[in-house]
mmCIF file with all atom_site columns, C-alpha atoms in Angstrom:
data_model
loop_
_atom_site.group_PDB
_atom_site.id
_atom_site.type_symbol
_atom_site.label_atom_id
_atom_site.label_alt_id
_atom_site.label_comp_id
_atom_site.label_asym_id
_atom_site.label_entity_id
_atom_site.label_seq_id
_atom_site.pdbx_PDB_ins_code
_atom_site.Cartn_x
_atom_site.Cartn_y
_atom_site.Cartn_z
_atom_site.occupancy
_atom_site.B_iso_or_equiv
_atom_site.pdbx_formal_charge
_atom_site.auth_seq_id
_atom_site.auth_comp_id
_atom_site.auth_asym_id
_atom_site.auth_atom_id
_atom_site.pdbx_PDB_model_num
ATOM 1   C CA . MET A 1 1   ? 0.000   0.000   0.000  1.00 59.00 ? 1460 MET A CA 1
ATOM 2   C CA . SER A 1 2   ? 1.438   3.390   -0.907 1.00 70.00 ? 1461 SER A CA 1
ATOM 3   C CA . VAL A 1 3   ? 0.960   6.352   1.414  1.00 81.00 ? 1462 VAL A CA 1
ATOM 4   C CA . LYS A 1 4   ? 0.225   9.756   -0.079 1.00 88.00 ? 1463 LYS A CA 1
ATOM 5   C CA . PHE A 1 5   ? 1.974   12.525  1.810  1.00 92.00 ? 1464 PHE A CA 1
ATOM 6   C CA . THR A 1 6   ? 0.863   16.143  2.170  1.00 92.00 ? 1465 THR A CA 1
ATOM 7   C CA . ASN A 1 7   ? 3.294   18.935  1.300  1.00 94.00 ? 1466 ASN A CA 1
ATOM 8   C CA . HIS A 1 8   ? 3.655   19.540  5.032  1.00 93.00 ? 1467 HIS A CA 1
ATOM 9   C CA . GLU A 1 9   ? 4.681   15.899  5.641  1.00 95.00 ? 1468 GLU A CA 1
ATOM 10  C CA . ILE A 1 10  ? 7.066   15.909  2.656  1.00 96.00 ? 1469 ILE A CA 1
ATOM 11  C CA . LYS A 1 11  ? 8.816   18.982  4.082  1.00 96.00 ? 1470 LYS A CA 1
ATOM 12  C CA . TYR A 1 12  ? 9.360   17.306  7.465  1.00 96.00 ? 1471 TYR A CA 1
ATOM 13  C CA . ILE A 1 13  ? 10.429  13.992  5.908  1.00 97.00 ? 1472 ILE A CA 1
ATOM 14  C CA . ALA A 1 14  ? 13.026  15.741  3.719  1.00 97.00 ? 1473 ALA A CA 1
ATOM 15  C CA . LEU A 1 15  ? 14.392  17.656  6.706  1.00 97.00 ? 1474 LEU A CA 1
ATOM 16  C CA . PHE A 1 16  ? 14.482  14.501  8.857  1.00 97.00 ? 1475 PHE A CA 1
ATOM 17  C CA . GLU A 1 17  ? 16.304  12.483  6.184  1.00 97.00 ? 1476 GLU A CA 1
ATOM 18  C CA . THR A 1 18  ? 18.803  15.311  5.652  1.00 96.00 ? 1477 THR A CA 1
ATOM 19  C CA . ILE A 1 19  ? 19.583  15.647  9.363  1.00 95.00 ? 1478 ILE A CA 1
ATOM 20  C CA . THR A 1 20  ? 19.606  11.936  10.262 1.00 95.00 ? 1479 THR A CA 1
ATOM 21  C CA . SER A 1 21  ? 20.483  10.074  7.033  1.00 95.00 ? 1480 SER A CA 1
ATOM 22  C CA . ALA A 1 22  ? 17.730  7.601   8.033  1.00 97.00 ? 1481 ALA A CA 1
ATOM 23  C CA . MET A 1 23  ? 15.092  6.623   5.475  1.00 97.00 ? 1482 MET A CA 1
ATOM 24  C CA . VAL A 1 24  ? 11.520  7.564   6.408  1.00 97.00 ? 1483 VAL A CA 1
ATOM 25  C CA . LYS A 1 25  ? 8.700   5.165   5.467  1.00 96.00 ? 1484 LYS A CA 1
ATOM 26  C CA . ASP A 1 26  ? 5.847   7.242   6.951  1.00 96.00 ? 1485 ASP A CA 1
ATOM 27  C CA . CYS A 1 27  ? 5.184   10.325  9.030  1.00 96.00 ? 1486 CYS A CA 1
ATOM 28  C CA . ILE A 1 28  ? 2.279   11.546  11.156 1.00 95.00 ? 1487 ILE A CA 1
ATOM 29  C CA . ILE A 1 29  ? 2.037   15.177  12.236 1.00 95.00 ? 1488 ILE A CA 1
ATOM 30  C CA . ASP A 1 30  ? 0.043   15.679  15.434 1.00 93.00 ? 1489 ASP A CA 1
ATOM 31  C CA . ASP A 1 31  ? -0.628  19.416  15.723 1.00 92.00 ? 1490 ASP A CA 1
ATOM 32  C CA . GLU A 1 32  ? -2.814  18.932  18.804 1.00 91.00 ? 1491 GLU A CA 1
ATOM 33  C CA . HIS A 1 33  ? 0.130   17.543  20.815 1.00 90.00 ? 1492 HIS A CA 1
ATOM 34  C CA . ASN A 1 34  ? 2.831   19.474  18.887 1.00 94.00 ? 1493 ASN A CA 1
ATOM 35  C CA . LYS A 1 35  ? 4.485   16.201  17.881 1.00 95.00 ? 1494 LYS A CA 1
ATOM 36  C CA . ILE A 1 36  ? 5.798   14.519  14.731 1.00 97.00 ? 1495 ILE A CA 1
ATOM 37  C CA . THR A 1 37  ? 6.185   10.741  14.578 1.00 97.00 ? 1496 THR A CA 1
ATOM 38  C CA . PHE A 1 38  ? 8.505   9.278   11.966 1.00 97.00 ? 1497 PHE A CA 1
ATOM 39  C CA . LEU A 1 39  ? 8.438   5.655   10.892 1.00 97.00 ? 1498 LEU A CA 1
ATOM 40  C CA . VAL A 1 40  ? 11.960  4.760   9.771  1.00 97.00 ? 1499 VAL A CA 1
ATOM 41  C CA . LYS A 1 41  ? 13.231  1.861   7.711  1.00 97.00 ? 1500 LYS A CA 1
ATOM 42  C CA . LYS A 1 42  ? 14.167  -1.236  9.697  1.00 96.00 ? 1501 LYS A CA 1
ATOM 43  C CA . GLY A 1 43  ? 17.767  -0.889  10.834 1.00 96.00 ? 1502 GLY A CA 1
ATOM 44  C CA . ASP A 1 44  ? 17.823  2.931   10.678 1.00 96.00 ? 1503 ASP A CA 1
ATOM 45  C CA . MET A 1 45  ? 16.895  3.623   14.333 1.00 95.00 ? 1504 MET A CA 1
ATOM 46  C CA . GLY A 1 46  ? 20.529  4.176   15.335 1.00 94.00 ? 1505 GLY A CA 1
ATOM 47  C CA . LEU A 1 47  ? 21.026  6.727   12.571 1.00 94.00 ? 1506 LEU A CA 1
ATOM 48  C CA . ALA A 1 48  ? 17.781  8.476   13.472 1.00 95.00 ? 1507 ALA A CA 1
ATOM 49  C CA . ILE A 1 49  ? 18.558  8.730   17.185 1.00 95.00 ? 1508 ILE A CA 1
ATOM 50  C CA . GLY A 1 50  ? 22.288  9.435   16.941 1.00 93.00 ? 1509 GLY A CA 1
ATOM 51  C CA . LYS A 1 51  ? 24.928  9.070   19.627 1.00 94.00 ? 1510 LYS A CA 1
ATOM 52  C CA . ASN A 1 52  ? 23.366  9.926   23.002 1.00 93.00 ? 1511 ASN A CA 1
ATOM 53  C CA . GLY A 1 53  ? 20.258  11.209  21.174 1.00 92.00 ? 1512 GLY A CA 1
ATOM 54  C CA . SER A 1 54  ? 22.168  14.026  19.467 1.00 93.00 ? 1513 SER A CA 1
ATOM 55  C CA . THR A 1 55  ? 20.529  13.581  16.051 1.00 94.00 ? 1514 THR A CA 1
ATOM 56  C CA . ILE A 1 56  ? 16.966  13.456  17.321 1.00 93.00 ? 1515 ILE A CA 1
ATOM 57  C CA . GLY A 1 57  ? 17.761  16.473  19.511 1.00 93.00 ? 1516 GLY A CA 1
ATOM 58  C CA . LYS A 1 58  ? 18.944  18.396  16.463 1.00 95.00 ? 1517 LYS A CA 1
ATOM 59  C CA . MET A 1 59  ? 15.721  17.490  14.659 1.00 94.00 ? 1518 MET A CA 1
ATOM 60  C CA . GLN A 1 60  ? 13.555  18.613  17.585 1.00 95.00 ? 1519 GLN A CA 1
ATOM 61  C CA . LYS A 1 61  ? 15.322  21.983  17.679 1.00 95.00 ? 1520 LYS A CA 1
ATOM 62  C CA . SER A 1 62  ? 14.883  22.399  13.906 1.00 94.00 ? 1521 SER A CA 1
ATOM 63  C CA . VAL A 1 63  ? 11.123  21.792  13.964 1.00 95.00 ? 1522 VAL A CA 1
ATOM 64  C CA . ASP A 1 64  ? 10.414  23.139  17.479 1.00 95.00 ? 1523 ASP A CA 1
ATOM 65  C CA . ARG A 1 65  ? 8.233   20.089  18.170 1.00 95.00 ? 1524 ARG A CA 1
ATOM 66  C CA . SER A 1 66  ? 8.503   16.810  19.991 1.00 95.00 ? 1525 SER A CA 1
ATOM 67  C CA . VAL A 1 67  ? 9.851   14.120  17.643 1.00 96.00 ? 1526 VAL A CA 1
ATOM 68  C CA . GLU A 1 68  ? 9.159   10.417  18.035 1.00 95.00 ? 1527 GLU A CA 1
ATOM 69  C CA . ILE A 1 69  ? 10.846  7.688   16.003 1.00 96.00 ? 1528 ILE A CA 1
ATOM 70  C CA . LEU A 1 70  ? 9.457   4.207   15.414 1.00 96.00 ? 1529 LEU A CA 1
ATOM 71  C CA . GLU A 1 71  ? 10.943  1.346   13.413 1.00 97.00 ? 1530 GLU A CA 1
ATOM 72  C CA . HIS A 1 72  ? 9.131   -0.218  10.466 1.00 97.00 ? 1531 HIS A CA 1
ATOM 73  C CA . SER A 1 73  ? 8.829   -3.950  9.901  1.00 97.00 ? 1532 SER A CA 1
ATOM 74  C CA . ASP A 1 74  ? 7.424   -5.948  6.989  1.00 96.00 ? 1533 ASP A CA 1
ATOM 75  C CA . ASP A 1 75  ? 5.859   -8.337  9.529  1.00 97.00 ? 1534 ASP A CA 1
ATOM 76  C CA . PRO A 1 76  ? 2.559   -6.858  10.809 1.00 96.00 ? 1535 PRO A CA 1
ATOM 77  C CA . GLY A 1 77  ? 2.946   -8.460  14.267 1.00 96.00 ? 1536 GLY A CA 1
ATOM 78  C CA . GLU A 1 78  ? 6.449   -7.103  14.777 1.00 97.00 ? 1537 GLU A CA 1
ATOM 79  C CA . PHE A 1 79  ? 5.301   -3.776  13.313 1.00 97.00 ? 1538 PHE A CA 1
ATOM 80  C CA . ILE A 1 80  ? 2.525   -3.397  15.903 1.00 97.00 ? 1539 ILE A CA 1
ATOM 81  C CA . LYS A 1 81  ? 4.917   -4.407  18.700 1.00 96.00 ? 1540 LYS A CA 1
ATOM 82  C CA . ASN A 1 82  ? 7.288   -1.671  17.491 1.00 96.00 ? 1541 ASN A CA 1
ATOM 83  C CA . LEU A 1 83  ? 4.445   0.866   17.475 1.00 96.00 ? 1542 LEU A CA 1
ATOM 84  C CA . LEU A 1 84  ? 3.451   -0.003  21.037 1.00 96.00 ? 1543 LEU A CA 1
ATOM 85  C CA . SER A 1 85  ? 6.897   -0.837  22.408 1.00 93.00 ? 1544 SER A CA 1
ATOM 86  C CA . VAL A 1 86  ? 6.051   0.939   25.687 1.00 92.00 ? 1545 VAL A CA 1
ATOM 87  C CA . ALA A 1 87  ? 3.633   -1.915  26.518 1.00 94.00 ? 1546 ALA A CA 1
ATOM 88  C CA . ASP A 1 88  ? 4.206   -5.592  27.283 1.00 94.00 ? 1547 ASP A CA 1
ATOM 89  C CA . ILE A 1 89  ? 2.317   -7.364  24.503 1.00 95.00 ? 1548 ILE A CA 1
ATOM 90  C CA . ASN A 1 90  ? 1.796   -11.073 25.186 1.00 95.00 ? 1549 ASN A CA 1
ATOM 91  C CA . SER A 1 91  ? 0.263   -11.968 21.814 1.00 96.00 ? 1550 SER A CA 1
ATOM 92  C CA . ILE A 1 92  ? -1.329  -10.539 18.683 1.00 97.00 ? 1551 ILE A CA 1
ATOM 93  C CA . GLU A 1 93  ? -4.111  -12.198 16.713 1.00 97.00 ? 1552 GLU A CA 1
ATOM 94  C CA . PHE A 1 94  ? -5.159  -11.021 13.278 1.00 97.00 ? 1553 PHE A CA 1
ATOM 95  C CA . GLY A 1 95  ? -8.676  -11.472 11.996 1.00 96.00 ? 1554 GLY A CA 1
ATOM 96  C CA . VAL A 1 96  ? -11.513 -9.920  10.051 1.00 96.00 ? 1555 VAL A CA 1
ATOM 97  C CA . ASP A 1 97  ? -14.541 -8.150  11.517 1.00 93.00 ? 1556 ASP A CA 1
ATOM 98  C CA . ALA A 1 98  ? -18.169 -8.522  10.362 1.00 92.00 ? 1557 ALA A CA 1
ATOM 99  C CA . LYS A 1 99  ? -17.623 -5.911  7.618  1.00 93.00 ? 1558 LYS A CA 1
ATOM 100 C CA . GLY A 1 100 ? -14.564 -7.713  6.241  1.00 94.00 ? 1559 GLY A CA 1
ATOM 101 C CA . ASN A 1 101 ? -12.022 -5.247  7.668  1.00 95.00 ? 1560 ASN A CA 1
ATOM 102 C CA . LYS A 1 102 ? -8.670  -6.480  8.967  1.00 97.00 ? 1561 LYS A CA 1
ATOM 103 C CA . ILE A 1 103 ? -8.278  -6.165  12.734 1.00 97.00 ? 1562 ILE A CA 1
ATOM 104 C CA . ALA A 1 104 ? -5.529  -6.923  15.228 1.00 97.00 ? 1563 ALA A CA 1
ATOM 105 C CA . THR A 1 105 ? -6.404  -8.015  18.757 1.00 96.00 ? 1564 THR A CA 1
ATOM 106 C CA . LEU A 1 106 ? -3.649  -7.562  21.322 1.00 96.00 ? 1565 LEU A CA 1
ATOM 107 C CA . ASP A 1 107 ? -3.325  -9.406  24.595 1.00 96.00 ? 1566 ASP A CA 1
ATOM 108 C CA . VAL A 1 108 ? -1.522  -6.793  26.671 1.00 96.00 ? 1567 VAL A CA 1
ATOM 109 C CA . ASP A 1 109 ? -0.194  -7.330  30.196 1.00 93.00 ? 1568 ASP A CA 1
ATOM 110 C CA . SER A 1 110 ? -2.679  -5.711  32.600 1.00 92.00 ? 1569 SER A CA 1
ATOM 111 C CA . LYS A 1 111 ? 0.064   -3.545  34.152 1.00 93.00 ? 1570 LYS A CA 1
ATOM 112 C CA . SER A 1 112 ? 0.943   -1.941  30.819 1.00 92.00 ? 1571 SER A CA 1
ATOM 113 C CA . LYS A 1 113 ? -2.495  -1.389  29.239 1.00 94.00 ? 1572 LYS A CA 1
ATOM 114 C CA . ARG A 1 114 ? -2.416  2.268   30.265 1.00 95.00 ? 1573 ARG A CA 1
ATOM 115 C CA . LYS A 1 115 ? 0.953   2.673   28.527 1.00 94.00 ? 1574 LYS A CA 1
ATOM 116 C CA . ALA A 1 116 ? -0.394  1.037   25.356 1.00 94.00 ? 1575 ALA A CA 1
ATOM 117 C CA . ILE A 1 117 ? -3.368  3.377   25.284 1.00 94.00 ? 1576 ILE A CA 1
ATOM 118 C CA . GLY A 1 118 ? -1.382  6.464   26.259 1.00 93.00 ? 1577 GLY A CA 1
ATOM 119 C CA . LYS A 1 119 ? -2.552  9.771   27.631 1.00 91.00 ? 1578 LYS A CA 1
ATOM 120 C CA . ASN A 1 120 ? -5.957  10.562  26.118 1.00 91.00 ? 1579 ASN A CA 1
ATOM 121 C CA . GLY A 1 121 ? -5.519  7.509   23.874 1.00 93.00 ? 1580 GLY A CA 1
ATOM 122 C CA . GLN A 1 122 ? -2.769  9.038   21.770 1.00 92.00 ? 1581 GLN A CA 1
ATOM 123 C CA . ASN A 1 123 ? -0.509  5.933   21.632 1.00 94.00 ? 1582 ASN A CA 1
ATOM 124 C CA . ILE A 1 124 ? -3.225  3.576   20.416 1.00 96.00 ? 1583 ILE A CA 1
ATOM 125 C CA . GLN A 1 125 ? -4.584  6.234   18.051 1.00 95.00 ? 1584 GLN A CA 1
ATOM 126 C CA . ARG A 1 126 ? -1.156  6.725   16.455 1.00 95.00 ? 1585 ARG A CA 1
ATOM 127 C CA . ALA A 1 127 ? -0.679  2.935   16.215 1.00 96.00 ? 1586 ALA A CA 1
ATOM 128 C CA . ARG A 1 128 ? -4.058  2.599   14.491 1.00 97.00 ? 1587 ARG A CA 1
ATOM 129 C CA . GLN A 1 129 ? -3.146  5.316   11.986 1.00 96.00 ? 1588 GLN A CA 1
ATOM 130 C CA . PHE A 1 130 ? 0.169   3.692   11.056 1.00 97.00 ? 1589 PHE A CA 1
ATOM 131 C CA . ALA A 1 131 ? -1.351  0.176   10.922 1.00 97.00 ? 1590 ALA A CA 1
ATOM 132 C CA . LYS A 1 132 ? -4.096  1.437   8.590  1.00 96.00 ? 1591 LYS A CA 1
ATOM 133 C CA . ARG A 1 133 ? -1.632  3.247   6.328  1.00 95.00 ? 1592 ARG A CA 1
ATOM 134 C CA . GLN A 1 134 ? 0.997   0.488   6.197  1.00 96.00 ? 1593 GLN A CA 1
ATOM 135 C CA . PHE A 1 135 ? -1.012  -2.755  6.362  1.00 96.00 ? 1594 PHE A CA 1
ATOM 136 C CA . GLU A 1 136 ? -4.666  -1.775  5.842  1.00 96.00 ? 1595 GLU A CA 1
ATOM 137 C CA . ILE A 1 137 ? -5.459  -2.928  9.380  1.00 97.00 ? 1596 ILE A CA 1
ATOM 138 C CA . SER A 1 138 ? -8.666  -1.094  10.259 1.00 96.00 ? 1597 SER A CA 1
ATOM 139 C CA . ASN A 1 139 ? -8.526  -1.446  14.017 1.00 96.00 ? 1598 ASN A CA 1
ATOM 140 C CA . ILE A 1 140 ? -6.283  -2.478  16.883 1.00 97.00 ? 1599 ILE A CA 1
ATOM 141 C CA . ILE A 1 141 ? -8.145  -3.817  19.901 1.00 95.00 ? 1600 ILE A CA 1
ATOM 142 C CA . ILE A 1 142 ? -6.494  -4.142  23.302 1.00 95.00 ? 1601 ILE A CA 1
ATOM 143 C CA . LYS A 1 143 ? -7.837  -6.808  25.629 1.00 90.00 ? 1602 LYS A CA 1
#
């Protein structure tokens, strides 16, 4: 599935790739929380973060926003675990809902459900956006 980027996203992706030398697969701009989340190619996390976080720090200063970096994977299970790495995910099951949409159901450790959901649901919302854009997964359900 190919993602269509806005001019705004293209500008940030170009800047990020110039500063970090990491390849961006996707980008979500969250104006409400003044945050940009970049999805980088598998293996490019080190480049994106830099020694002691220097590269990501440079990026944050350049855009005057919080910057988050996540690693892509071609495996949807590993991909979702990367998106919600703050939580302890025991298992992931993929299925189809009554309307024929792909869904992922996560068995998350009870102590880390709050982390998976995030403040005001922003972690799970971001994960759902990336999963939809990258794998056409319509919903991620935490149980």
